[in-house]
Amino acid sequence: MATASEIAAVGVIGAGQMGSGITQLAAAAGCAVLLLDADPTALSRAVASISASLRRLAAKGQLSQAACEDSIKRIRCVSTVQDLRDADLVIEAIVENEDVKKKLFVELDKITKPSAILASNTSSISITRLGSATKRPSQVIGMHFFNPPPIMKLIEIIRGADTSDEVFAAVKSFSERLGKTVICSQDYPGFIVNRILLPMINEAFWALYTGVATKEDIDTGMKLGTNHPMGPLQLADFIGLDVCLSVLRVLHNGLGDNKYSPCPLLVQYSEVRNTWLLTPEIIAVYS
Ligand code: NAI
């Protein structure tokens, strides 16, 4: 199994919000990155946004021009899981759906080299269960980045019941090589951060739903009253309402307590309207 300094080739699966940020970090740290997505347009969007982001860093003097262009050259888009056969570490950031992720881990287990570490960026799905879909559960681990990965300083590492000490140590040092601070969570629903964060976001939806206050006052209250950089409703928009809903359902099912039951308003925005809450800041970011 590769140690952190030997991790030279990284496979990233899912070129959405998280996968593109993870790709940028790994390429800037000197790794060759193979980026895979089921949707070819997601790949071209990701490469454009990573290149723009690295060039912004170079323009600000936070990265040399040469390092910026070299990082971009280290990224190769691929179209099949088989193309990841030489990766030392694969990080998946596909849709938050346990069956889909398990199917991917089964495939990865078959095609990657025996020493490869398989990591999931899941927000809430059990790493032990993902690992048990493979014949190498000791090499399966959670690497939970935060959004947006190049900016957020934290990686929450989740040890499945079978994750080995060697794999944990390698992934911890690799995360530090990416410039991140690491925290370690055991494999319980929501891990550390989402276990605490999602009930707060859900409560903000309940407050809005039951008419306690406007969405602006709820967000301003939590921003200025608790010194958070943004309010919980705006944060929910940034995370994605579908991701919030899916994490809450995992907490509700896994911990068996009704306090985690998703607020109907969150369900409605996510599943029926399929939109953001449309706070002005979010409209500005996405328009
Ligand atoms: P996204 O929707 O922006 O991107 C997901 C990408 O995966 C899409 O481009 C999609 O085409 C691709 N994809 C889906 N199924 C695939 C498959 N079977 N094979 C290859 N590509 C596939 O999602 P996002 O927000 O980047 O989330 C990805 C993962 O990261 C999820 O597990 C989510 O829970 C987790 N996460 C999300 C955070 C967030 O703030 N959005 C924060 C931390 C973790």
Tab-separated table of C-alpha atoms and ligand atoms in Angstrom:
chain	number	residue	atom	x	y	z
A	1	MET	CA	0.000	0.000	0.000
A	2	ALA	CA	1.251	3.486	-0.897
A	3	THR	CA	2.341	5.802	1.914
A	4	ALA	CA	1.266	9.458	1.689
A	5	SER	CA	4.449	10.555	-0.083
A	6	GLU	CA	4.125	7.665	-2.542
A	7	ILE	CA	0.595	8.669	-3.563
A	8	ALA	CA	1.447	9.933	-7.025
A	9	ALA	CA	-1.663	9.143	-9.054
A	10	VAL	CA	-5.110	10.055	-7.731
A	11	GLY	CA	-8.411	9.089	-9.328
A	12	VAL	CA	-11.339	11.428	-8.658
A	13	ILE	CA	-14.832	10.236	-9.573
A	14	GLY	CA	-17.548	12.855	-9.892
A	15	ALA	CA	-16.620	16.194	-11.435
A	16	GLY	CA	-19.287	18.250	-9.659
A	17	GLN	CA	-18.854	20.870	-6.942
A	18	MET	CA	-16.760	18.646	-4.686
A	19	GLY	CA	-14.893	16.485	-7.204
A	20	SER	CA	-13.603	19.501	-9.115
A	21	GLY	CA	-12.300	21.134	-5.917
A	22	ILE	CA	-10.633	17.883	-4.829
A	23	THR	CA	-9.048	17.551	-8.280
A	24	GLN	CA	-7.653	21.074	-8.020
A	25	LEU	CA	-6.126	20.347	-4.600
A	26	ALA	CA	-4.527	17.053	-5.644
A	27	ALA	CA	-3.121	18.509	-8.892
A	28	ALA	CA	-1.702	21.536	-7.034
A	29	ALA	CA	-0.063	19.106	-4.558
A	30	GLY	CA	1.828	17.490	-7.453
A	31	CYS	CA	-0.327	14.411	-8.121
A	32	ALA	CA	-1.360	13.196	-11.549
A	33	VAL	CA	-5.162	13.317	-11.411
A	34	LEU	CA	-7.501	11.156	-13.446
A	35	LEU	CA	-10.944	12.767	-13.370
A	36	LEU	CA	-13.973	10.655	-14.241
A	37	ASP	CA	-17.639	11.594	-14.553
A	38	ALA	CA	-20.616	9.849	-16.106
A	39	ASP	CA	-21.535	13.157	-17.735
A	40	PRO	CA	-18.958	14.487	-20.253
A	41	THR	CA	-20.265	18.054	-19.922
A	42	ALA	CA	-19.512	17.930	-16.184
A	43	LEU	CA	-15.890	17.100	-17.068
A	44	SER	CA	-15.446	20.047	-19.417
A	45	ARG	CA	-17.169	22.383	-16.917
A	46	ALA	CA	-14.884	21.118	-14.151
A	47	VAL	CA	-11.668	21.579	-16.132
A	48	ALA	CA	-12.728	25.119	-17.090
A	49	SER	CA	-13.561	26.056	-13.509
A	50	ILE	CA	-10.396	24.455	-12.044
A	51	SER	CA	-8.210	26.219	-14.633
A	52	ALA	CA	-9.915	29.556	-13.897
A	53	SER	CA	-9.544	29.033	-10.164
A	54	LEU	CA	-5.821	28.137	-10.391
A	55	ARG	CA	-5.183	31.112	-12.705
A	56	ARG	CA	-6.916	33.419	-10.203
A	57	LEU	CA	-4.525	32.131	-7.511
A	58	ALA	CA	-1.574	32.769	-9.843
A	59	ALA	CA	-2.836	36.285	-10.609
A	60	LYS	CA	-2.989	36.975	-6.863
A	61	GLY	CA	0.594	35.709	-6.473
A	62	GLN	CA	-0.466	32.727	-4.333
A	63	LEU	CA	0.907	30.287	-6.911
A	64	SER	CA	3.626	30.753	-9.538
A	65	GLN	CA	2.526	30.905	-13.173
A	66	ALA	CA	4.555	27.741	-13.889
A	67	ALA	CA	3.055	25.831	-10.944
A	68	CYS	CA	-0.416	26.881	-12.088
A	69	GLU	CA	0.060	25.668	-15.672
A	70	ASP	CA	1.816	22.456	-14.479
A	71	SER	CA	-1.104	21.700	-12.160
A	72	ILE	CA	-3.595	22.091	-15.007
A	73	LYS	CA	-1.473	19.761	-17.180
A	74	ARG	CA	-1.519	17.092	-14.464
A	75	ILE	CA	-5.312	16.695	-14.826
A	76	ARG	CA	-6.544	14.118	-17.328
A	77	CYS	CA	-10.236	13.518	-17.963
A	78	VAL	CA	-11.168	9.873	-18.446
A	79	SER	CA	-14.364	8.124	-19.396
A	80	THR	CA	-14.346	4.691	-17.747
A	81	VAL	CA	-13.554	3.234	-14.326
A	82	GLN	CA	-10.942	1.019	-16.048
A	83	ASP	CA	-8.900	4.157	-16.744
A	84	LEU	CA	-8.258	4.394	-12.978
A	85	ARG	CA	-6.381	1.092	-12.802
A	86	ASP	CA	-3.032	2.740	-11.957
A	87	ALA	CA	-4.307	5.116	-9.280
A	88	ASP	CA	-2.726	4.873	-5.810
A	89	LEU	CA	-5.752	6.555	-4.249
A	90	VAL	CA	-9.274	6.934	-5.622
A	91	ILE	CA	-11.610	9.513	-4.093
A	92	GLU	CA	-15.250	9.274	-5.129
A	93	ALA	CA	-17.518	12.323	-5.027
A	94	ILE	CA	-20.523	11.053	-6.979
A	95	VAL	CA	-24.201	11.307	-6.059
A	96	GLU	CA	-25.046	10.734	-2.367
A	97	ASN	CA	-26.821	7.404	-2.885
A	98	GLU	CA	-25.671	4.290	-1.054
A	99	ASP	CA	-26.588	1.757	-3.744
A	100	VAL	CA	-24.909	3.776	-6.494
A	101	LYS	CA	-21.775	4.280	-4.387
A	102	LYS	CA	-21.638	0.554	-3.453
A	103	LYS	CA	-21.862	-0.427	-7.103
A	104	LEU	CA	-18.959	1.902	-7.854
A	105	PHE	CA	-16.863	0.461	-5.000
A	106	VAL	CA	-17.466	-3.075	-6.303
A	107	GLU	CA	-16.174	-1.976	-9.725
A	108	LEU	CA	-13.212	-0.094	-8.235
A	109	ASP	CA	-12.273	-3.106	-6.137
A	110	LYS	CA	-12.098	-5.210	-9.286
A	111	ILE	CA	-10.056	-2.869	-11.457
A	112	THR	CA	-7.697	-0.918	-9.175
A	113	LYS	CA	-4.330	-2.333	-8.135
A	114	PRO	CA	-4.413	-4.354	-4.888
A	115	SER	CA	-2.488	-1.650	-3.011
A	116	ALA	CA	-4.879	1.180	-3.952
A	117	ILE	CA	-6.778	3.023	-1.229
A	118	LEU	CA	-10.462	3.685	-1.951
A	119	ALA	CA	-11.907	6.812	-0.318
A	120	SER	CA	-15.387	8.276	-0.269
A	121	ASN	CA	-16.275	11.945	0.140
A	122	THR	CA	-19.719	10.922	1.390
A	123	SER	CA	-21.452	13.363	3.731
A	124	SER	CA	-23.213	10.657	5.671
A	125	ILE	CA	-23.131	7.123	4.271
A	126	SER	CA	-21.504	4.396	6.369
A	127	ILE	CA	-17.885	3.745	5.362
A	128	THR	CA	-18.096	0.283	6.917
A	129	ARG	CA	-20.974	-0.604	4.592
A	130	LEU	CA	-19.166	0.815	1.538
A	131	GLY	CA	-16.044	-1.136	2.565
A	132	SER	CA	-18.030	-4.341	2.977
A	133	ALA	CA	-19.027	-4.132	-0.683
A	134	THR	CA	-15.326	-4.727	-1.492
A	135	LYS	CA	-12.764	-7.439	-0.797
A	136	ARG	CA	-10.433	-4.831	0.717
A	137	PRO	CA	-12.433	-3.203	3.566
A	138	SER	CA	-9.183	-2.378	5.404
A	139	GLN	CA	-8.297	-0.039	2.510
A	140	VAL	CA	-11.634	1.800	2.403
A	141	ILE	CA	-11.891	5.112	4.249
A	142	GLY	CA	-13.931	8.329	4.378
A	143	MET	CA	-12.266	11.563	3.250
A	144	HIS	CA	-14.931	14.181	3.861
A	145	PHE	CA	-13.944	17.515	2.308
A	146	PHE	CA	-15.927	20.695	2.885
A	147	ASN	CA	-17.374	23.017	0.285
A	148	PRO	CA	-15.519	24.561	-1.506
A	149	PRO	CA	-12.587	22.141	-1.014
A	150	PRO	CA	-9.789	24.522	-2.099
A	151	ILE	CA	-10.902	27.111	0.499
A	152	MET	CA	-12.162	25.074	3.449
A	153	LYS	CA	-9.352	24.034	5.783
A	154	LEU	CA	-10.852	20.806	7.133
A	155	ILE	CA	-10.913	17.160	6.107
A	156	GLU	CA	-12.918	14.836	8.324
A	157	ILE	CA	-11.441	11.353	8.037
A	158	ILE	CA	-13.833	8.525	8.811
A	159	ARG	CA	-12.520	5.172	9.862
A	160	GLY	CA	-14.749	2.282	8.930
A	161	ALA	CA	-14.868	-0.671	11.337
A	162	ASP	CA	-12.201	-2.411	9.225
A	163	THR	CA	-10.017	0.519	8.093
A	164	SER	CA	-6.390	-0.298	8.941
A	165	ASP	CA	-4.061	1.940	10.944
A	166	GLU	CA	-1.705	2.100	7.927
A	167	VAL	CA	-4.442	3.344	5.615
A	168	PHE	CA	-5.600	5.888	8.188
A	169	ALA	CA	-2.000	7.149	8.626
A	170	ALA	CA	-1.435	7.382	4.849
A	171	VAL	CA	-4.673	9.299	4.241
A	172	LYS	CA	-4.048	11.607	7.201
A	173	SER	CA	-0.573	12.557	5.898
A	174	PHE	CA	-1.914	12.892	2.361
A	175	SER	CA	-4.633	15.272	3.623
A	176	GLU	CA	-1.945	17.308	5.383
A	177	ARG	CA	0.017	17.343	2.120
A	178	LEU	CA	-3.068	19.025	0.611
A	179	GLY	CA	-2.701	21.703	3.298
A	180	LYS	CA	-5.667	20.594	5.412
A	181	THR	CA	-6.306	20.093	9.107
A	182	VAL	CA	-7.588	16.617	9.860
A	183	ILE	CA	-10.147	15.441	12.374
A	184	CYS	CA	-10.984	11.769	12.854
A	185	SER	CA	-14.503	10.420	13.264
A	186	GLN	CA	-15.734	6.940	13.997
A	187	ASP	CA	-18.306	5.621	11.551
A	188	TYR	CA	-21.606	6.904	13.004
A	189	PRO	CA	-24.368	8.639	11.018
A	190	GLY	CA	-23.380	12.189	10.031
A	191	PHE	CA	-19.867	11.734	11.485
A	192	ILE	CA	-18.906	14.839	13.522
A	193	VAL	CA	-19.700	18.007	11.595
A	194	ASN	CA	-22.967	17.050	9.878
A	195	ARG	CA	-24.248	15.343	13.044
A	196	ILE	CA	-24.180	18.763	14.678
A	197	LEU	CA	-24.733	21.052	11.663
A	198	LEU	CA	-27.752	19.427	9.991
A	199	PRO	CA	-30.050	19.542	13.029
A	200	MET	CA	-29.308	23.294	13.175
A	201	ILE	CA	-30.149	23.763	9.485
A	202	ASN	CA	-33.308	21.657	9.915
A	203	GLU	CA	-34.328	23.793	12.891
A	204	ALA	CA	-33.889	26.936	10.772
A	205	PHE	CA	-36.322	25.427	8.237
A	206	TRP	CA	-38.781	24.617	11.051
A	207	ALA	CA	-38.521	28.216	12.288
A	208	LEU	CA	-39.315	29.487	8.785
A	209	TYR	CA	-42.075	26.880	8.253
A	210	THR	CA	-43.853	27.663	11.502
A	211	GLY	CA	-43.680	31.427	10.923
A	212	VAL	CA	-41.242	32.315	13.690
A	213	ALA	CA	-39.467	34.799	11.405
A	214	THR	CA	-38.554	35.653	7.834
A	215	LYS	CA	-35.680	33.837	6.162
A	216	GLU	CA	-33.658	37.065	6.235
A	217	ASP	CA	-34.136	37.477	10.006
A	218	ILE	CA	-33.341	33.818	10.706
A	219	ASP	CA	-30.077	34.103	8.761
A	220	THR	CA	-29.157	37.524	10.162
A	221	GLY	CA	-29.926	36.284	13.677
A	222	MET	CA	-27.627	33.298	13.390
A	223	LYS	CA	-24.935	35.272	11.563
A	224	LEU	CA	-24.680	38.119	14.020
A	225	GLY	CA	-25.970	36.338	17.107
A	226	THR	CA	-23.572	33.411	16.932
A	227	ASN	CA	-20.795	34.913	14.808
A	228	HIS	CA	-21.272	32.437	11.944
A	229	PRO	CA	-20.024	33.630	8.532
A	230	MET	CA	-23.431	32.912	6.965
A	231	GLY	CA	-26.911	31.997	8.187
A	232	PRO	CA	-28.165	28.378	8.192
A	233	LEU	CA	-30.617	28.859	5.302
A	234	GLN	CA	-27.982	30.375	3.055
A	235	LEU	CA	-25.565	27.628	4.092
A	236	ALA	CA	-28.213	25.038	3.169
A	237	ASP	CA	-28.377	26.588	-0.303
A	238	PHE	CA	-24.603	26.377	-0.627
A	239	ILE	CA	-24.479	22.744	0.500
A	240	GLY	CA	-27.421	21.868	-1.767
A	241	LEU	CA	-30.911	21.247	-0.357
A	242	ASP	CA	-30.890	17.727	-1.794
A	243	VAL	CA	-27.646	16.922	0.064
A	244	CYS	CA	-29.080	18.412	3.305
A	245	LEU	CA	-32.224	16.321	2.957
A	246	SER	CA	-30.319	13.152	2.270
A	247	VAL	CA	-28.013	13.656	5.283
A	248	LEU	CA	-30.988	14.324	7.566
A	249	ARG	CA	-32.641	11.120	6.372
A	250	VAL	CA	-29.453	9.204	7.170
A	251	LEU	CA	-29.390	10.740	10.668
A	252	HIS	CA	-33.105	10.011	11.141
A	253	ASN	CA	-32.853	6.390	9.996
A	254	GLY	CA	-29.488	5.696	11.592
A	255	LEU	CA	-30.056	7.292	14.982
A	256	GLY	CA	-33.774	6.535	15.170
A	257	ASP	CA	-34.788	9.813	16.774
A	258	ASN	CA	-37.609	12.010	15.456
A	259	LYS	CA	-35.612	15.123	16.218
A	260	TYR	CA	-33.758	14.426	12.944
A	261	SER	CA	-36.974	14.144	10.898
A	262	PRO	CA	-36.611	16.563	7.935
A	263	CYS	CA	-38.842	19.652	8.021
A	264	PRO	CA	-41.594	19.416	5.354
A	265	LEU	CA	-40.509	22.787	3.954
A	266	LEU	CA	-37.011	21.458	3.240
A	267	VAL	CA	-38.559	18.391	1.584
A	268	GLN	CA	-40.791	20.635	-0.500
A	269	TYR	CA	-37.998	22.927	-1.694
A	270	SER	CA	-35.707	20.010	-2.433
A	271	GLU	CA	-38.065	17.475	-3.987
A	272	VAL	CA	-41.106	19.363	-5.208
A	273	ARG	CA	-39.761	22.753	-6.256
A	274	ASN	CA	-36.233	21.453	-6.880
A	275	THR	CA	-34.764	24.886	-6.262
A	276	TRP	CA	-32.799	26.892	-3.749
A	277	LEU	CA	-34.427	29.094	-1.170
A	278	LEU	CA	-33.168	31.819	-3.472
A	279	THR	CA	-31.447	34.101	-1.009
A	280	PRO	CA	-30.089	37.122	-2.916
A	281	GLU	CA	-26.479	36.059	-2.272
A	282	ILE	CA	-27.111	32.653	-3.835
A	283	ILE	CA	-28.781	34.187	-6.882
A	284	ALA	CA	-25.673	36.375	-7.289
A	285	VAL	CA	-23.315	33.390	-7.036
A	286	TYR	CA	-25.189	31.196	-9.497
A	287	SER	CA	-26.440	33.743	-12.037
B	1	NAI	P1	-22.649	17.224	-7.697
B	1	NAI	O1	-24.030	16.881	-8.066
B	1	NAI	O2	-22.173	18.641	-7.848
B	1	NAI	O3	-21.628	16.284	-8.517
B	1	NAI	C1	-21.771	14.904	-8.619
B	1	NAI	C2	-21.179	14.470	-9.958
B	1	NAI	O4	-21.092	13.048	-9.956
B	1	NAI	C3	-22.023	14.874	-11.167
B	1	NAI	O5	-21.207	15.568	-12.099
B	1	NAI	C4	-22.523	13.539	-11.741
B	1	NAI	O6	-22.599	13.551	-13.161
B	1	NAI	C5	-21.455	12.577	-11.252
B	1	NAI	N1	-21.907	11.204	-11.098
B	1	NAI	C6	-23.047	10.765	-10.497
B	1	NAI	N2	-23.074	9.416	-10.492
B	1	NAI	C7	-21.931	8.995	-11.095
B	1	NAI	C8	-21.364	7.721	-11.370
B	1	NAI	N3	-21.995	6.587	-11.015
B	1	NAI	N4	-20.167	7.663	-11.982
B	1	NAI	C9	-19.510	8.785	-12.338
B	1	NAI	N5	-20.003	10.031	-12.112
B	1	NAI	C10	-21.187	10.135	-11.489
B	1	NAI	O7	-22.458	16.710	-6.179
B	1	NAI	P2	-21.478	17.286	-5.058
B	1	NAI	O8	-22.152	18.371	-4.318
B	1	NAI	O9	-20.134	17.495	-5.637
B	1	NAI	O10	-21.455	16.022	-4.042
B	1	NAI	C11	-20.740	14.854	-4.364
B	1	NAI	C12	-20.525	14.035	-3.105
B	1	NAI	O11	-19.828	14.829	-2.125
B	1	NAI	C13	-21.789	13.533	-2.419
B	1	NAI	O12	-21.529	12.281	-1.854
B	1	NAI	C14	-22.018	14.591	-1.329
B	1	NAI	O13	-22.767	14.090	-0.246
B	1	NAI	C15	-20.578	14.863	-0.921
B	1	NAI	N6	-20.356	16.157	-0.297
B	1	NAI	C16	-20.998	17.285	-0.752
B	1	NAI	C17	-20.768	18.504	-0.137
B	1	NAI	C18	-21.442	19.749	-0.630
B	1	NAI	O14	-21.384	20.779	0.083
B	1	NAI	N7	-22.053	19.739	-1.815
B	1	NAI	C19	-19.845	18.641	1.011
B	1	NAI	C20	-19.157	17.401	1.349
B	1	NAI	C21	-19.445	16.216	0.744
